[in-house]
PDB file of C-alpha atoms in Angstrom:
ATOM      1  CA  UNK A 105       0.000   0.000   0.000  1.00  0.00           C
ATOM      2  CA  UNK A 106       1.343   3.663  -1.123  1.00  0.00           C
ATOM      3  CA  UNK A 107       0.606   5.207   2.029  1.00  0.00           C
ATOM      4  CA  UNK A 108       1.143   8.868   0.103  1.00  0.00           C
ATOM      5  CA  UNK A 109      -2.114   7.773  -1.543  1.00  0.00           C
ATOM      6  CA  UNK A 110      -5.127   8.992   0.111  1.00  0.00           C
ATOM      7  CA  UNK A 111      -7.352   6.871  -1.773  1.00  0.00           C
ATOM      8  CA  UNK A 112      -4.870   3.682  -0.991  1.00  0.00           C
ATOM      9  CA  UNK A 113      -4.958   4.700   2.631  1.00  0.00           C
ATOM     10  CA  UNK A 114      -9.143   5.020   2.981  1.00  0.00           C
ATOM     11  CA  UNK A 115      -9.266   1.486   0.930  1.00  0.00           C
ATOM     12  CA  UNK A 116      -6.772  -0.232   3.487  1.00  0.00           C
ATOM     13  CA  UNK A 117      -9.119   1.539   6.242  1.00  0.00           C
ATOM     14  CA  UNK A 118     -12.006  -0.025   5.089  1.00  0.00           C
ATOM     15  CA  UNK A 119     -10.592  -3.380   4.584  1.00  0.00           C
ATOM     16  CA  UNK A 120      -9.260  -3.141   8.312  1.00  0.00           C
ATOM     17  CA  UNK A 121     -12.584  -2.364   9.655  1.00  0.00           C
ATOM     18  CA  UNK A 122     -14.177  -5.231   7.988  1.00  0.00           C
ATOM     19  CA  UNK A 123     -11.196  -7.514   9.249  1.00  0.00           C
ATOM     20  CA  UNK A 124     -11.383  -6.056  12.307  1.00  0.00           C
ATOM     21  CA  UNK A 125     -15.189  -6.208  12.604  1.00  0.00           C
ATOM     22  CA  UNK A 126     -15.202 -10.032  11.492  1.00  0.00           C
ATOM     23  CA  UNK A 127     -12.753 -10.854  13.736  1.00  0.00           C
ATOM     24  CA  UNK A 128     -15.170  -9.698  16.813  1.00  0.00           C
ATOM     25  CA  UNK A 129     -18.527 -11.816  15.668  1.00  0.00           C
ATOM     26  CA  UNK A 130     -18.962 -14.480  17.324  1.00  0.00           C
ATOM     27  CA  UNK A 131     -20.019 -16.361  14.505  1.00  0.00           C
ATOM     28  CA  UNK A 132     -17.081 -17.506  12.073  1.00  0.00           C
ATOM     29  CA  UNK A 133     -16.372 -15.171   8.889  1.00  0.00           C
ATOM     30  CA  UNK A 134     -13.947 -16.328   6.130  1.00  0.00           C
ATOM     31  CA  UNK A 135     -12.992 -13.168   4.002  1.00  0.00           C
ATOM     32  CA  UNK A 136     -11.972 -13.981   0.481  1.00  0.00           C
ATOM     33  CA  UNK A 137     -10.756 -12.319  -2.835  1.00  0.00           C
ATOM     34  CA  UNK A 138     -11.481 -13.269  -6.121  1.00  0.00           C
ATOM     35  CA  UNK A 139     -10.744 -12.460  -9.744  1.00  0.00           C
ATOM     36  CA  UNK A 140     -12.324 -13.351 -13.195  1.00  0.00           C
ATOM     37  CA  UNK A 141     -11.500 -16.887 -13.104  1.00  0.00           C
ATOM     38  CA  UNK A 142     -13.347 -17.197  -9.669  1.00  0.00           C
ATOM     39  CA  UNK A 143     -16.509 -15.539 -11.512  1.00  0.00           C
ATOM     40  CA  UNK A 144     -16.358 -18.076 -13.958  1.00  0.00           C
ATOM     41  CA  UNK A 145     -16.024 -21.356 -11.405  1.00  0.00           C
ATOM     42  CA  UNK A 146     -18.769 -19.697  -9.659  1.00  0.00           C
ATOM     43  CA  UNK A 147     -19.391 -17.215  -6.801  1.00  0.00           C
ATOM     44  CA  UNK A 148     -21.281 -20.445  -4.392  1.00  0.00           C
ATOM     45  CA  UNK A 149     -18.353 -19.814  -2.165  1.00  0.00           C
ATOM     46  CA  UNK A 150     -19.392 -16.281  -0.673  1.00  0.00           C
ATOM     47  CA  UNK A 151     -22.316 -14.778   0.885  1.00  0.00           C
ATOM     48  CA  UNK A 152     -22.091 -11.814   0.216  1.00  0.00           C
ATOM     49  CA  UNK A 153     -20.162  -8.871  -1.995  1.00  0.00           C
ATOM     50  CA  UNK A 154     -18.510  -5.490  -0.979  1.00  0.00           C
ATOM     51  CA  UNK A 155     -16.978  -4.180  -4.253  1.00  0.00           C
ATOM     52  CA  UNK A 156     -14.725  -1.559  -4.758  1.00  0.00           C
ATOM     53  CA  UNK A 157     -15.715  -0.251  -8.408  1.00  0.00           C
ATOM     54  CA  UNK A 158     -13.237   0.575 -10.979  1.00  0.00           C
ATOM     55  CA  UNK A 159     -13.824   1.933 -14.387  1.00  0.00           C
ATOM     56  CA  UNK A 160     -11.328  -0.629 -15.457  1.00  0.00           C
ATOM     57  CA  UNK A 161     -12.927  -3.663 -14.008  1.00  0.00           C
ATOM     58  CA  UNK A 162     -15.993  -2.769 -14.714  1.00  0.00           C
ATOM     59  CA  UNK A 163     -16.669  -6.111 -17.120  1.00  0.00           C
ATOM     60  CA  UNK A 164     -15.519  -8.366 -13.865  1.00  0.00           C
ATOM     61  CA  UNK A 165     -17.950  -6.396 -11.324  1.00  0.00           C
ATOM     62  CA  UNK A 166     -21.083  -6.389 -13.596  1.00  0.00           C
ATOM     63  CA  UNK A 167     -20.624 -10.215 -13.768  1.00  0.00           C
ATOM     64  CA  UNK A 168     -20.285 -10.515  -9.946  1.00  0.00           C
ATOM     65  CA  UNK A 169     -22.717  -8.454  -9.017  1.00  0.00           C
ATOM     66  CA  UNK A 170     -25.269 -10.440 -11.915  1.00  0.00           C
ATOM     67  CA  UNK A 171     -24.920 -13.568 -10.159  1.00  0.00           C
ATOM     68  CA  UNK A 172     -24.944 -11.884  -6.368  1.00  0.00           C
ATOM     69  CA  UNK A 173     -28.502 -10.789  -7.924  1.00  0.00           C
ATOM     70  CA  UNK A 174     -29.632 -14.408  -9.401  1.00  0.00           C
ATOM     71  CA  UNK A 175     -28.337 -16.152  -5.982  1.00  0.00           C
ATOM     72  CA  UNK A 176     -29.932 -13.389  -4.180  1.00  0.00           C
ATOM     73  CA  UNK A 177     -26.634 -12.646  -2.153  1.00  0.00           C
ATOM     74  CA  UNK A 178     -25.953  -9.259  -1.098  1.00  0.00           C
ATOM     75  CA  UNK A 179     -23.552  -6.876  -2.455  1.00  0.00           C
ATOM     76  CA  UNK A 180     -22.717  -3.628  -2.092  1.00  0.00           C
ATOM     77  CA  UNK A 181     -19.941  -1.065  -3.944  1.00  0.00           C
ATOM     78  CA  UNK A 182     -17.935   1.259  -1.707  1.00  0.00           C
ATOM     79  CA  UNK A 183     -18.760   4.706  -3.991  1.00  0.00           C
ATOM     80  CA  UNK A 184     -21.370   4.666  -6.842  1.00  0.00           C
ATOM     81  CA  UNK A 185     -20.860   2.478  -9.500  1.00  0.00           C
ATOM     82  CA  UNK A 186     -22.081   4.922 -12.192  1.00  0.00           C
ATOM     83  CA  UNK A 187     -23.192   8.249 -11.949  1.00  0.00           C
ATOM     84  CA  UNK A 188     -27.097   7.237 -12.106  1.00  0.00           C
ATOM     85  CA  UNK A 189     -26.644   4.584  -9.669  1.00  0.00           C
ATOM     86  CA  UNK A 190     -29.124   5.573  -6.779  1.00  0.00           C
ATOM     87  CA  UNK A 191     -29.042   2.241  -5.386  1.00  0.00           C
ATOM     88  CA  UNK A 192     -26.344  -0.416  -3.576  1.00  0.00           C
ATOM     89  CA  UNK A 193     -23.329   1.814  -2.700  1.00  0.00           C
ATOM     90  CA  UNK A 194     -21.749   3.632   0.280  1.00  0.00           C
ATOM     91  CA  UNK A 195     -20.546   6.689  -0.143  1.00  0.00           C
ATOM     92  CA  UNK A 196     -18.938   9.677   1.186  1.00  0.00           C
ATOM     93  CA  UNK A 197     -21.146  12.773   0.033  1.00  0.00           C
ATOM     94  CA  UNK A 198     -18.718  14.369  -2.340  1.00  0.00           C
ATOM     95  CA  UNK A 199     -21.360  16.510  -4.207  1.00  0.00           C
ATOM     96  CA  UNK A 200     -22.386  18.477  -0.343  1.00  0.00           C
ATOM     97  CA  UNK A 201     -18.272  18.924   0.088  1.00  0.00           C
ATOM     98  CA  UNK A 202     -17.684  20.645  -3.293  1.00  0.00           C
ATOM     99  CA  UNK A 203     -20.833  22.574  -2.854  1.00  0.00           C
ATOM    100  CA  UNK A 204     -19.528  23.846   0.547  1.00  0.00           C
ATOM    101  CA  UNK A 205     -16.044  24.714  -0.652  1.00  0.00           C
ATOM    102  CA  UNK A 206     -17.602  26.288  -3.907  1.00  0.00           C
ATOM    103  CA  UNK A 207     -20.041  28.382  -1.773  1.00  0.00           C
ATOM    104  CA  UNK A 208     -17.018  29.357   0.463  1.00  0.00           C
ATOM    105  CA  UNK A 209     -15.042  30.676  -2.565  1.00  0.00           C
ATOM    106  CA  UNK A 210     -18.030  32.522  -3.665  1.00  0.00           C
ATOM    107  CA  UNK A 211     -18.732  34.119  -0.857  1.00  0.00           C
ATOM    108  CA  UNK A 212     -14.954  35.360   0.064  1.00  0.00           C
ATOM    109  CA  UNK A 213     -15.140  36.837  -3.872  1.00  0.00           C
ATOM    110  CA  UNK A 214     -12.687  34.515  -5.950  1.00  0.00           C
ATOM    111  CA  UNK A 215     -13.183  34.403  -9.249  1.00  0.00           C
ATOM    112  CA  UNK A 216     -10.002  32.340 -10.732  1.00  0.00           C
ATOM    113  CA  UNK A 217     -10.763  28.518  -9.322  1.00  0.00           C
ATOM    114  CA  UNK A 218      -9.120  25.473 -10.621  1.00  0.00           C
ATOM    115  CA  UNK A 219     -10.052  22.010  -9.125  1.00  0.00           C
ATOM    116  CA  UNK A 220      -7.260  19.713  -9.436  1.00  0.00           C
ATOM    117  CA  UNK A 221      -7.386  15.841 -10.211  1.00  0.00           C
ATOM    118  CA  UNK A 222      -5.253  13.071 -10.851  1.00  0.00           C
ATOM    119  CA  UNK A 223      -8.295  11.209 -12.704  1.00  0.00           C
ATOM    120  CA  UNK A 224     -10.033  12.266 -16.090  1.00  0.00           C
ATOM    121  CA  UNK A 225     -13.814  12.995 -14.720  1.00  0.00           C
ATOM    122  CA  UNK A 226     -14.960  10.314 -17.258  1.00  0.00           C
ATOM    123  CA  UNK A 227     -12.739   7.933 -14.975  1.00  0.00           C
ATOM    124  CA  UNK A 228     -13.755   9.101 -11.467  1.00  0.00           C
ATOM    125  CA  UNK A 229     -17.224   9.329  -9.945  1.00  0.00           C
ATOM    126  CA  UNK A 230     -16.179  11.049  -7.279  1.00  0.00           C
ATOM    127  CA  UNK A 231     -14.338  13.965  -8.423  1.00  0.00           C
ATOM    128  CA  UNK A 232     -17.366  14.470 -11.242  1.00  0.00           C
ATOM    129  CA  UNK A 233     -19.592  14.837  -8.280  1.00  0.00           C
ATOM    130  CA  UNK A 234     -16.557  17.127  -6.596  1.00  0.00           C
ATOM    131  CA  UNK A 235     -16.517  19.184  -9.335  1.00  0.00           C
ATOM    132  CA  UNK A 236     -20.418  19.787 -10.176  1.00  0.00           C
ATOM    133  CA  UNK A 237     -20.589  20.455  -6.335  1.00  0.00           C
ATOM    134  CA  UNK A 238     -18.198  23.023  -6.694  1.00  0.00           C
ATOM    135  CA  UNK A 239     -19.875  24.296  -9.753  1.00  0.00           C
ATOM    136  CA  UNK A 240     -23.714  24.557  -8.377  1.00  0.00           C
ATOM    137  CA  UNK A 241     -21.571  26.191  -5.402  1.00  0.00           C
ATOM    138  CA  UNK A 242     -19.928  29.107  -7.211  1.00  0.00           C
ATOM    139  CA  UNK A 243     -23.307  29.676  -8.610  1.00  0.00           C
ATOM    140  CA  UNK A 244     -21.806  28.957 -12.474  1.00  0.00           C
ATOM    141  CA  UNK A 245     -25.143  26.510 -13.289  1.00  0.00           C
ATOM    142  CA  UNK A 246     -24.416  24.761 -16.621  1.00  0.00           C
ATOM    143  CA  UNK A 247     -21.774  27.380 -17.667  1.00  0.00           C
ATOM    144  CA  UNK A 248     -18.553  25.809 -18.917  1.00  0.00           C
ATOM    145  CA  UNK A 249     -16.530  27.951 -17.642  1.00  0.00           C
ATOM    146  CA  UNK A 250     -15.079  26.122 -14.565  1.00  0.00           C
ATOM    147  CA  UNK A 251     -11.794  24.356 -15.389  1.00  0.00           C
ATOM    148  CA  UNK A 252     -10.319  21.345 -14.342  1.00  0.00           C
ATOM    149  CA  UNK A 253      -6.502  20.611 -14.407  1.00  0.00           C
ATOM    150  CA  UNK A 254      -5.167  17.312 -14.242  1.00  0.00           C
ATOM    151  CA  UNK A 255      -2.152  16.637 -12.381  1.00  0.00           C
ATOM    152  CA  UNK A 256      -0.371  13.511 -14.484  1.00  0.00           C
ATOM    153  CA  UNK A 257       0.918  11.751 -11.380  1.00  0.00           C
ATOM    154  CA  UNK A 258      -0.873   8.972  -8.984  1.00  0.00           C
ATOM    155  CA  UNK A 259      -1.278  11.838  -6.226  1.00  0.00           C
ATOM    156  CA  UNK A 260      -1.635  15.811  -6.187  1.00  0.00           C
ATOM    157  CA  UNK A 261       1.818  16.574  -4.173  1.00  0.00           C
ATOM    158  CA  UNK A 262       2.737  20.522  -4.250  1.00  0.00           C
ATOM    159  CA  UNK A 263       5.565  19.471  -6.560  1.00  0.00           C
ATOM    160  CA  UNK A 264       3.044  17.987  -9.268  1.00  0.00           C
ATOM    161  CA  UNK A 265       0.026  20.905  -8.527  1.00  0.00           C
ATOM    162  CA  UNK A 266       2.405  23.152  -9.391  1.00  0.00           C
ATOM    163  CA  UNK A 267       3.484  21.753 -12.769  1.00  0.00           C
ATOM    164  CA  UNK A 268       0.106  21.030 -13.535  1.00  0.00           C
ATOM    165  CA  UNK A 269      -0.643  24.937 -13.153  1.00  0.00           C
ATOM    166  CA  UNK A 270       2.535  25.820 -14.891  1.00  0.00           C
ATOM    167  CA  UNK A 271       1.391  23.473 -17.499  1.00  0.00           C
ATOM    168  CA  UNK A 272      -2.674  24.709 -17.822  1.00  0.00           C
ATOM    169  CA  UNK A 273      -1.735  28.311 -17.602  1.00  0.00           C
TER     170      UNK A 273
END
């Protein structure tokens, strides 16, 4: 784990509380991983699903979460797996947060905002929601003309924010 990786770091938390949590039940819990081959021998192993959705395995978890549905097993995905999806997920609530901050900017009178990503907003749920909370926030509505800058490494460090802005400007 990349522990300069805030997304790393609140995966491994959430994998600690569930190891953590099925260590205390006093009922027996076996915690298991599986991959595409394990889809196709069959999912008769597990009772149940939390899946952490990725835009890149997004073939594998549509299978899984198929036959979770025609086993009637329970599954859940850790964030949304789609931007409609109003169903099955736990989420932080990362439209309210870039409402909040976009509201703050407005009100202190900024004008020049840049949200900064490491992820396309086609790739990330999250930072869509981010950024169209910061958007409704600075009162822009549908206007186009909020920007988003994309940092090219695996985290925003000073270092690479201010290449990116060197880079965008």
């Amino acid at each position: 784990m990349d522990r300069a990786n805030p997304q790393e770091v609140w995966r491994a938390r959430i994998y600690d509380a569930i190891l953590s949590s099925s260590i205390e039940r006093p009922e027996s819990i076996v915690l298991g991983g599986f991959n595409a081959s394990s889809i196709d021998q069959g999912l008769d192993d597990f009772d149940g699903f939390i899946l952490f959705y990725s835009s890149t395995q997004d073939d594998l978890l549509q299978k899984i979460r198929k036959q979770a549905e025609s086993t009637k097993k329970p599954w859940v995905c850790v964030d949304p797996p789609g931007v409609m999806a109003t169903e099955n997920f736990v989420s932080a609530n990362f439209f309210e947060d870039g409402l909040a901050v976009g509201r703050a900017f407005k009100a202190s009178g900024r004008r020049n905002i840049v949200m900064m990503t490491n992820h396309a907003l086609d790739d990330s749920v999250s930072d869509r929601l981010r950024f169209h909370g910061l958007v409704e926030g600075l009162g822009l509505g549908n206007s186009m003309d909020a920007k988003v800058c994309r940092v090219k490494s695996d985290w925003v460090s000073v270092q690479s924010g201010s290449e990116a802005i060197a880079n965008h400007v």
